[in-house]
PDB file of C-alpha atoms in Angstrom:
ATOM      1  CA  LEU A  12      -0.052  -0.004   0.024  1.00 97.00           C
ATOM      2  CA  ILE A  13       1.771   3.324  -0.998  1.00 97.00           C
ATOM      3  CA  THR A  14      -0.003   6.306   0.250  1.00 97.00           C
ATOM      4  CA  GLY A  15       0.418  10.093  -0.257  1.00 95.00           C
ATOM      5  CA  GLU A  16      -1.027  13.201  -2.036  1.00 92.00           C
ATOM      6  CA  THR A  17      -1.743  13.169  -5.867  1.00 89.00           C
ATOM      7  CA  GLY A  18       1.430  13.889  -7.908  1.00 83.00           C
ATOM      8  CA  THR A  19       3.823  12.459  -5.243  1.00 86.00           C
ATOM      9  CA  GLY A  20       5.211   9.533  -7.321  1.00 86.00           C
ATOM     10  CA  LYS A  21       3.019   6.669  -6.198  1.00 93.00           C
ATOM     11  CA  GLU A  22       3.277   5.014  -9.510  1.00 92.00           C
ATOM     12  CA  LEU A  23       6.957   5.460  -9.869  1.00 89.00           C
ATOM     13  CA  ILE A  24       7.644   3.878  -6.489  1.00 91.00           C
ATOM     14  CA  ALA A  25       5.340   1.026  -7.468  1.00 95.00           C
ATOM     15  CA  GLY A  26       7.333   0.667 -10.652  1.00 93.00           C
ATOM     16  CA  ALA A  27      10.570   0.932  -8.781  1.00 92.00           C
ATOM     17  CA  VAL A  28       9.260  -2.356  -6.509  1.00 94.00           C
ATOM     18  CA  HIS A  29       8.464  -4.041  -9.622  1.00 96.00           C
ATOM     19  CA  GLU A  30      12.147  -3.456 -11.005  1.00 93.00           C
ATOM     20  CA  ALA A  31      13.748  -4.268  -7.635  1.00 94.00           C
ATOM     21  CA  SER A  32      11.665  -7.728  -7.343  1.00 93.00           C
ATOM     22  CA  GLY A  33      13.434  -9.566 -10.207  1.00 91.00           C
ATOM     23  CA  ARG A  34       9.962 -10.474 -11.495  1.00 94.00           C
ATOM     24  CA  THR A  35       9.997 -11.580 -15.028  1.00 94.00           C
ATOM     25  CA  GLY A  36       6.594 -10.238 -15.828  1.00 96.00           C
ATOM     26  CA  GLU A  37       5.628  -6.974 -16.760  1.00 96.00           C
ATOM     27  CA  PHE A  38       4.328  -3.951 -14.822  1.00 97.00           C
ATOM     28  CA  VAL A  39       0.617  -3.367 -15.325  1.00 97.00           C
ATOM     29  CA  ALA A  40      -0.963  -0.347 -14.070  1.00 96.00           C
ATOM     30  CA  ILE A  41      -4.677   0.417 -13.576  1.00 95.00           C
ATOM     31  CA  ASN A  42      -6.227   3.350 -12.403  1.00 95.00           C
ATOM     32  CA  VAL A  43      -9.384   2.056 -10.639  1.00 95.00           C
ATOM     33  CA  ALA A  44     -11.289   5.384  -9.739  1.00 93.00           C
ATOM     34  CA  GLY A  45     -14.542   5.626 -11.511  1.00 85.00           C
ATOM     35  CA  LEU A  46     -14.855   1.786 -12.560  1.00 90.00           C
ATOM     36  CA  ASP A  47     -18.076   0.240 -11.321  1.00 91.00           C
ATOM     37  CA  ASP A  48     -18.499  -3.371 -10.215  1.00 90.00           C
ATOM     38  CA  THR A  49     -19.000  -4.882 -13.564  1.00 88.00           C
ATOM     39  CA  LEU A  50     -16.101  -2.613 -15.375  1.00 90.00           C
ATOM     40  CA  PHE A  51     -13.753  -3.672 -12.734  1.00 92.00           C
ATOM     41  CA  SER A  52     -14.110  -7.193 -13.014  1.00 90.00           C
ATOM     42  CA  ASP A  53     -14.051  -7.475 -16.643  1.00 90.00           C
ATOM     43  CA  THR A  54     -10.787  -5.373 -16.625  1.00 91.00           C
ATOM     44  CA  LEU A  55      -9.033  -7.164 -14.228  1.00 93.00           C
ATOM     45  CA  PHE A  56     -10.577 -10.849 -14.303  1.00 92.00           C
ATOM     46  CA  GLY A  57     -11.458 -10.624 -18.069  1.00 89.00           C
ATOM     47  CA  HIS A  58     -14.536 -12.541 -19.232  1.00 84.00           C
ATOM     48  CA  LEU A  59     -15.438 -15.679 -21.556  1.00 80.00           C
ATOM     49  CA  PRO A  60     -17.533 -15.505 -24.866  1.00 74.00           C
ATOM     50  CA  GLY A  61     -21.279 -14.914 -23.952  1.00 72.00           C
ATOM     51  CA  ALA A  62     -20.429 -13.593 -20.230  1.00 70.00           C
ATOM     52  CA  TYR A  63     -22.733 -10.684 -21.182  1.00 79.00           C
ATOM     53  CA  THR A  64     -24.621  -9.106 -24.157  1.00 78.00           C
ATOM     54  CA  GLY A  65     -21.514  -8.120 -26.478  1.00 77.00           C
ATOM     55  CA  ALA A  66     -19.070 -10.324 -24.959  1.00 74.00           C
ATOM     56  CA  THR A  67     -18.410 -12.125 -28.446  1.00 80.00           C
ATOM     57  CA  GLY A  68     -14.654 -13.149 -27.671  1.00 82.00           C
ATOM     58  CA  LYS A  69     -12.347 -14.128 -24.738  1.00 82.00           C
ATOM     59  CA  ARG A  70     -10.847 -11.256 -22.871  1.00 81.00           C
ATOM     60  CA  ASP A  71      -7.782 -12.215 -20.593  1.00 88.00           C
ATOM     61  CA  GLY A  72      -7.839  -9.340 -18.422  1.00 91.00           C
ATOM     62  CA  MET A  73      -5.395  -7.409 -16.697  1.00 95.00           C
ATOM     63  CA  ILE A  74      -4.446  -9.983 -13.892  1.00 95.00           C
ATOM     64  CA  ARG A  75      -3.419 -12.505 -16.695  1.00 94.00           C
ATOM     65  CA  ARG A  76      -1.374  -9.785 -18.230  1.00 95.00           C
ATOM     66  CA  ALA A  77       0.471  -9.117 -14.973  1.00 96.00           C
ATOM     67  CA  GLU A  78       1.271 -12.950 -14.568  1.00 95.00           C
ATOM     68  CA  SER A  79       4.951 -13.295 -12.920  1.00 96.00           C
ATOM     69  CA  GLY A  80       4.701  -9.547 -13.010  1.00 97.00           C
ATOM     70  CA  THR A  81       3.218  -6.784 -10.846  1.00 97.00           C
ATOM     71  CA  LEU A  82      -0.263  -5.400 -11.097  1.00 97.00           C
ATOM     72  CA  PHE A  83      -0.678  -1.835  -9.535  1.00 97.00           C
ATOM     73  CA  LEU A  84      -4.120  -0.805  -8.812  1.00 97.00           C
ATOM     74  CA  ASP A  85      -4.096   3.126  -8.230  1.00 96.00           C
ATOM     75  CA  GLU A  86      -6.872   5.094  -6.390  1.00 96.00           C
ATOM     76  CA  ILE A  87      -7.766   1.809  -4.394  1.00 97.00           C
ATOM     77  CA  GLY A  88      -9.517   4.266  -2.017  1.00 96.00           C
ATOM     78  CA  GLU A  89     -12.205   4.862  -4.862  1.00 95.00           C
ATOM     79  CA  LEU A  90     -13.048   1.371  -5.523  1.00 95.00           C
ATOM     80  CA  SER A  91     -16.720   0.357  -4.753  1.00 94.00           C
ATOM     81  CA  THR A  92     -17.616  -1.818  -1.810  1.00 93.00           C
ATOM     82  CA  GLU A  93     -18.672  -4.901  -4.247  1.00 93.00           C
ATOM     83  CA  SER A  94     -15.405  -4.556  -6.082  1.00 95.00           C
ATOM     84  CA  GLN A  95     -13.482  -4.486  -2.622  1.00 96.00           C
ATOM     85  CA  VAL A  96     -14.724  -7.885  -1.541  1.00 95.00           C
ATOM     86  CA  LYS A  97     -13.555  -9.366  -5.088  1.00 93.00           C
ATOM     87  CA  LEU A  98     -10.280  -7.842  -4.525  1.00 95.00           C
ATOM     88  CA  LEU A  99     -10.131  -9.094  -1.203  1.00 95.00           C
ATOM     89  CA  ARG A 100     -10.664 -12.846  -1.947  1.00 93.00           C
ATOM     90  CA  LEU A 101      -8.021 -12.243  -4.597  1.00 94.00           C
ATOM     91  CA  LEU A 102      -5.522 -11.171  -2.460  1.00 94.00           C
ATOM     92  CA  GLN A 103      -6.201 -13.797   0.441  1.00 93.00           C
ATOM     93  CA  GLU A 104      -6.681 -16.667  -1.961  1.00 92.00           C
ATOM     94  CA  GLY A 105      -4.792 -15.802  -5.130  1.00 91.00           C
ATOM     95  CA  GLU A 106      -7.912 -16.834  -7.209  1.00 92.00           C
ATOM     96  CA  TYR A 107     -10.257 -14.888  -9.194  1.00 92.00           C
ATOM     97  CA  LEU A 108     -13.282 -15.802 -11.493  1.00 90.00           C
ATOM     98  CA  PRO A 109     -13.734 -14.269 -14.910  1.00 88.00           C
ATOM     99  CA  LEU A 110     -16.957 -13.252 -15.733  1.00 87.00           C
ATOM    100  CA  GLY A 111     -18.952 -16.128 -17.469  1.00 83.00           C
ATOM    101  CA  ALA A 112     -16.568 -18.644 -15.801  1.00 85.00           C
ATOM    102  CA  ASP A 113     -17.429 -21.608 -13.444  1.00 90.00           C
ATOM    103  CA  ARG A 114     -13.933 -22.461 -12.172  1.00 92.00           C
ATOM    104  CA  PRO A 115     -11.393 -19.632 -10.727  1.00 92.00           C
ATOM    105  CA  LYS A 116      -8.177 -19.176 -11.991  1.00 93.00           C
ATOM    106  CA  THR A 117      -5.126 -18.542  -9.835  1.00 93.00           C
ATOM    107  CA  THR A 118      -2.398 -15.749 -10.431  1.00 94.00           C
ATOM    108  CA  ASN A 119       1.142 -15.471  -8.880  1.00 93.00           C
ATOM    109  CA  ALA A 120       1.305 -11.422 -10.072  1.00 95.00           C
ATOM    110  CA  ARG A 121       2.320  -9.286  -7.383  1.00 94.00           C
ATOM    111  CA  PHE A 122      -0.392  -6.716  -6.305  1.00 96.00           C
ATOM    112  CA  VAL A 123       0.718  -2.966  -5.360  1.00 97.00           C
ATOM    113  CA  VAL A 124      -1.996  -0.338  -4.696  1.00 97.00           C
ATOM    114  CA  ALA A 125      -2.002   3.425  -4.080  1.00 97.00           C
ATOM    115  CA  THR A 126      -4.360   5.949  -2.909  1.00 97.00           C
ATOM    116  CA  ASN A 127      -4.445   9.575  -1.807  1.00 96.00           C
ATOM    117  CA  LYS A 128      -7.374   9.059   0.301  1.00 96.00           C
ATOM    118  CA  ASP A 129      -7.133   8.670   4.025  1.00 96.00           C
ATOM    119  CA  LEU A 130      -8.485   4.763   4.407  1.00 97.00           C
ATOM    120  CA  PRO A 131      -8.920   4.735   8.090  1.00 97.00           C
ATOM    121  CA  ASP A 132     -11.170   7.830   7.839  1.00 97.00           C
ATOM    122  CA  ALA A 133     -12.803   5.970   4.843  1.00 97.00           C
ATOM    123  CA  ILE A 134     -13.353   2.787   7.175  1.00 98.00           C
ATOM    124  CA  GLU A 135     -15.119   4.788   9.662  1.00 97.00           C
ATOM    125  CA  ASN A 136     -17.555   6.534   7.046  1.00 96.00           C
ATOM    126  CA  GLY A 137     -18.277   3.067   5.876  1.00 96.00           C
ATOM    127  CA  GLU A 138     -16.678   3.904   2.576  1.00 96.00           C
ATOM    128  CA  PHE A 139     -13.851   0.914   2.887  1.00 97.00           C
ATOM    129  CA  ARG A 140     -13.606  -2.342   4.272  1.00 97.00           C
ATOM    130  CA  SER A 141     -11.638  -2.752   7.231  1.00 97.00           C
ATOM    131  CA  ASP A 142     -10.542  -6.407   6.438  1.00 97.00           C
ATOM    132  CA  LEU A 143      -9.074  -5.133   2.878  1.00 97.00           C
ATOM    133  CA  TYR A 144      -7.382  -2.329   4.534  1.00 97.00           C
ATOM    134  CA  TYR A 145      -5.776  -4.848   7.187  1.00 95.00           C
ATOM    135  CA  ARG A 146      -4.561  -6.985   4.183  1.00 95.00           C
ATOM    136  CA  LEU A 147      -3.259  -4.167   2.432  1.00 95.00           C
ATOM    137  CA  ARG A 148      -1.369  -2.121   5.088  1.00 93.00           C
ATOM    138  CA  SER A 149       0.840  -5.156   6.299  1.00 90.00           C
ATOM    139  CA  HIS A 150       3.384  -3.345   3.805  1.00 92.00           C
ATOM    140  CA  GLN A 151       2.805   0.613   3.751  1.00 93.00           C
ATOM    141  CA  VAL A 152       4.735   3.242   2.470  1.00 94.00           C
ATOM    142  CA  SER A 153       3.704   6.637   2.805  1.00 93.00           C
ATOM    143  CA  ILE A 154       5.127   9.396   0.433  1.00 89.00           C
ATOM    144  CA  PRO A 155       5.614  12.809   1.884  1.00 86.00           C
ATOM    145  CA  ALA A 156       4.091  15.626  -0.185  1.00 83.00           C
ATOM    146  CA  LEU A 157       6.340  17.214  -2.810  1.00 76.00           C
ATOM    147  CA  ARG A 158       6.258  20.444  -0.911  1.00 79.00           C
ATOM    148  CA  GLN A 159       8.184  18.782   1.874  1.00 79.00           C
ATOM    149  CA  ARG A 160      10.645  17.222  -0.399  1.00 76.00           C
ATOM    150  CA  LYS A 161      11.354  19.924  -3.223  1.00 75.00           C
ATOM    151  CA  GLU A 162      14.700  18.532  -3.990  1.00 79.00           C
ATOM    152  CA  ASP A 163      12.978  15.720  -5.630  1.00 74.00           C
ATOM    153  CA  LEU A 164      11.391  17.663  -8.173  1.00 72.00           C
ATOM    154  CA  PRO A 165      14.039  17.503 -10.934  1.00 75.00           C
ATOM    155  CA  LEU A 166      14.262  13.770 -10.583  1.00 73.00           C
ATOM    156  CA  LEU A 167      10.820  13.034 -10.801  1.00 69.00           C
ATOM    157  CA  ALA A 168      10.493  15.495 -13.452  1.00 73.00           C
ATOM    158  CA  ASP A 169      13.563  13.318 -15.358  1.00 74.00           C
ATOM    159  CA  GLN A 170      12.138   9.946 -14.618  1.00 68.00           C
ATOM    160  CA  LEU A 171       8.620  11.307 -16.281  1.00 66.00           C
ATOM    161  CA  HIS A 172      10.361  12.640 -19.113  1.00 68.00           C
ATOM    162  CA  LEU A 173      12.344   9.413 -19.471  1.00 66.00           C
ATOM    163  CA  MET A 174       9.421   7.416 -19.178  1.00 62.00           C
ATOM    164  CA  HIS A 175       7.693   9.085 -22.317  1.00 62.00           C
ATOM    165  CA  GLY A 176      11.163   8.252 -24.310  1.00 62.00           C
ATOM    166  CA  ASN A 177      12.422  11.747 -24.112  1.00 56.00           C
ATOM    167  CA  ALA A 178      16.052  12.802 -22.795  1.00 49.00           C
ATOM    168  CA  SER A 179      16.517  14.636 -19.591  1.00 46.00           C
ATOM    169  CA  LEU A 180      14.771  17.857 -18.822  1.00 46.00           C
ATOM    170  CA  PHE A 181      17.475  19.363 -16.893  1.00 46.00           C
ATOM    171  CA  ASN A 182      20.809  18.205 -18.864  1.00 49.00           C
ATOM    172  CA  GLU A 183      19.705  19.347 -22.370  1.00 47.00           C
ATOM    173  CA  PRO A 184      21.219  22.609 -23.459  1.00 42.00           C
ATOM    174  CA  SER A 185      18.639  25.550 -23.852  1.00 40.00           C
ATOM    175  CA  PHE A 186      18.202  27.183 -27.064  1.00 34.00           C
TER     176      PHE A 186
END
């Protein structure tokens, strides 16, 4: 669980965790804010043909894509209660059920989640499950706000620039 304000570099931290892990699979990032329960399930778990109207083909889902890698779920504090139940089962059992399937599948993907929301407050307000929070907080990193670590701004800007296939913003000659 990576917590911190918006823009503090939570996804960069998650990517660094993946890189340091030695996992052979890919790093898959998903922003789950605004996904209703059906879209969350379809995006993560995938579906079989005929699972719902318009599901003409098979979709593997992002969990399968992250196999032997890392699945990063951003904005976890915005997840619906129904989806929280499914995520909890996935984390506890390592199993998930694609839409339309009768048998669960297993995964060995690593899960990293992030939020800018105060999850203990969300639990008090009935917006987040305490059992899911308990499972997530066993490994928690809180990222300080950028205003508290201004020296990191050039490093973060360079990293973001490199992620988009460009050279350093701070080492290029100015014209």
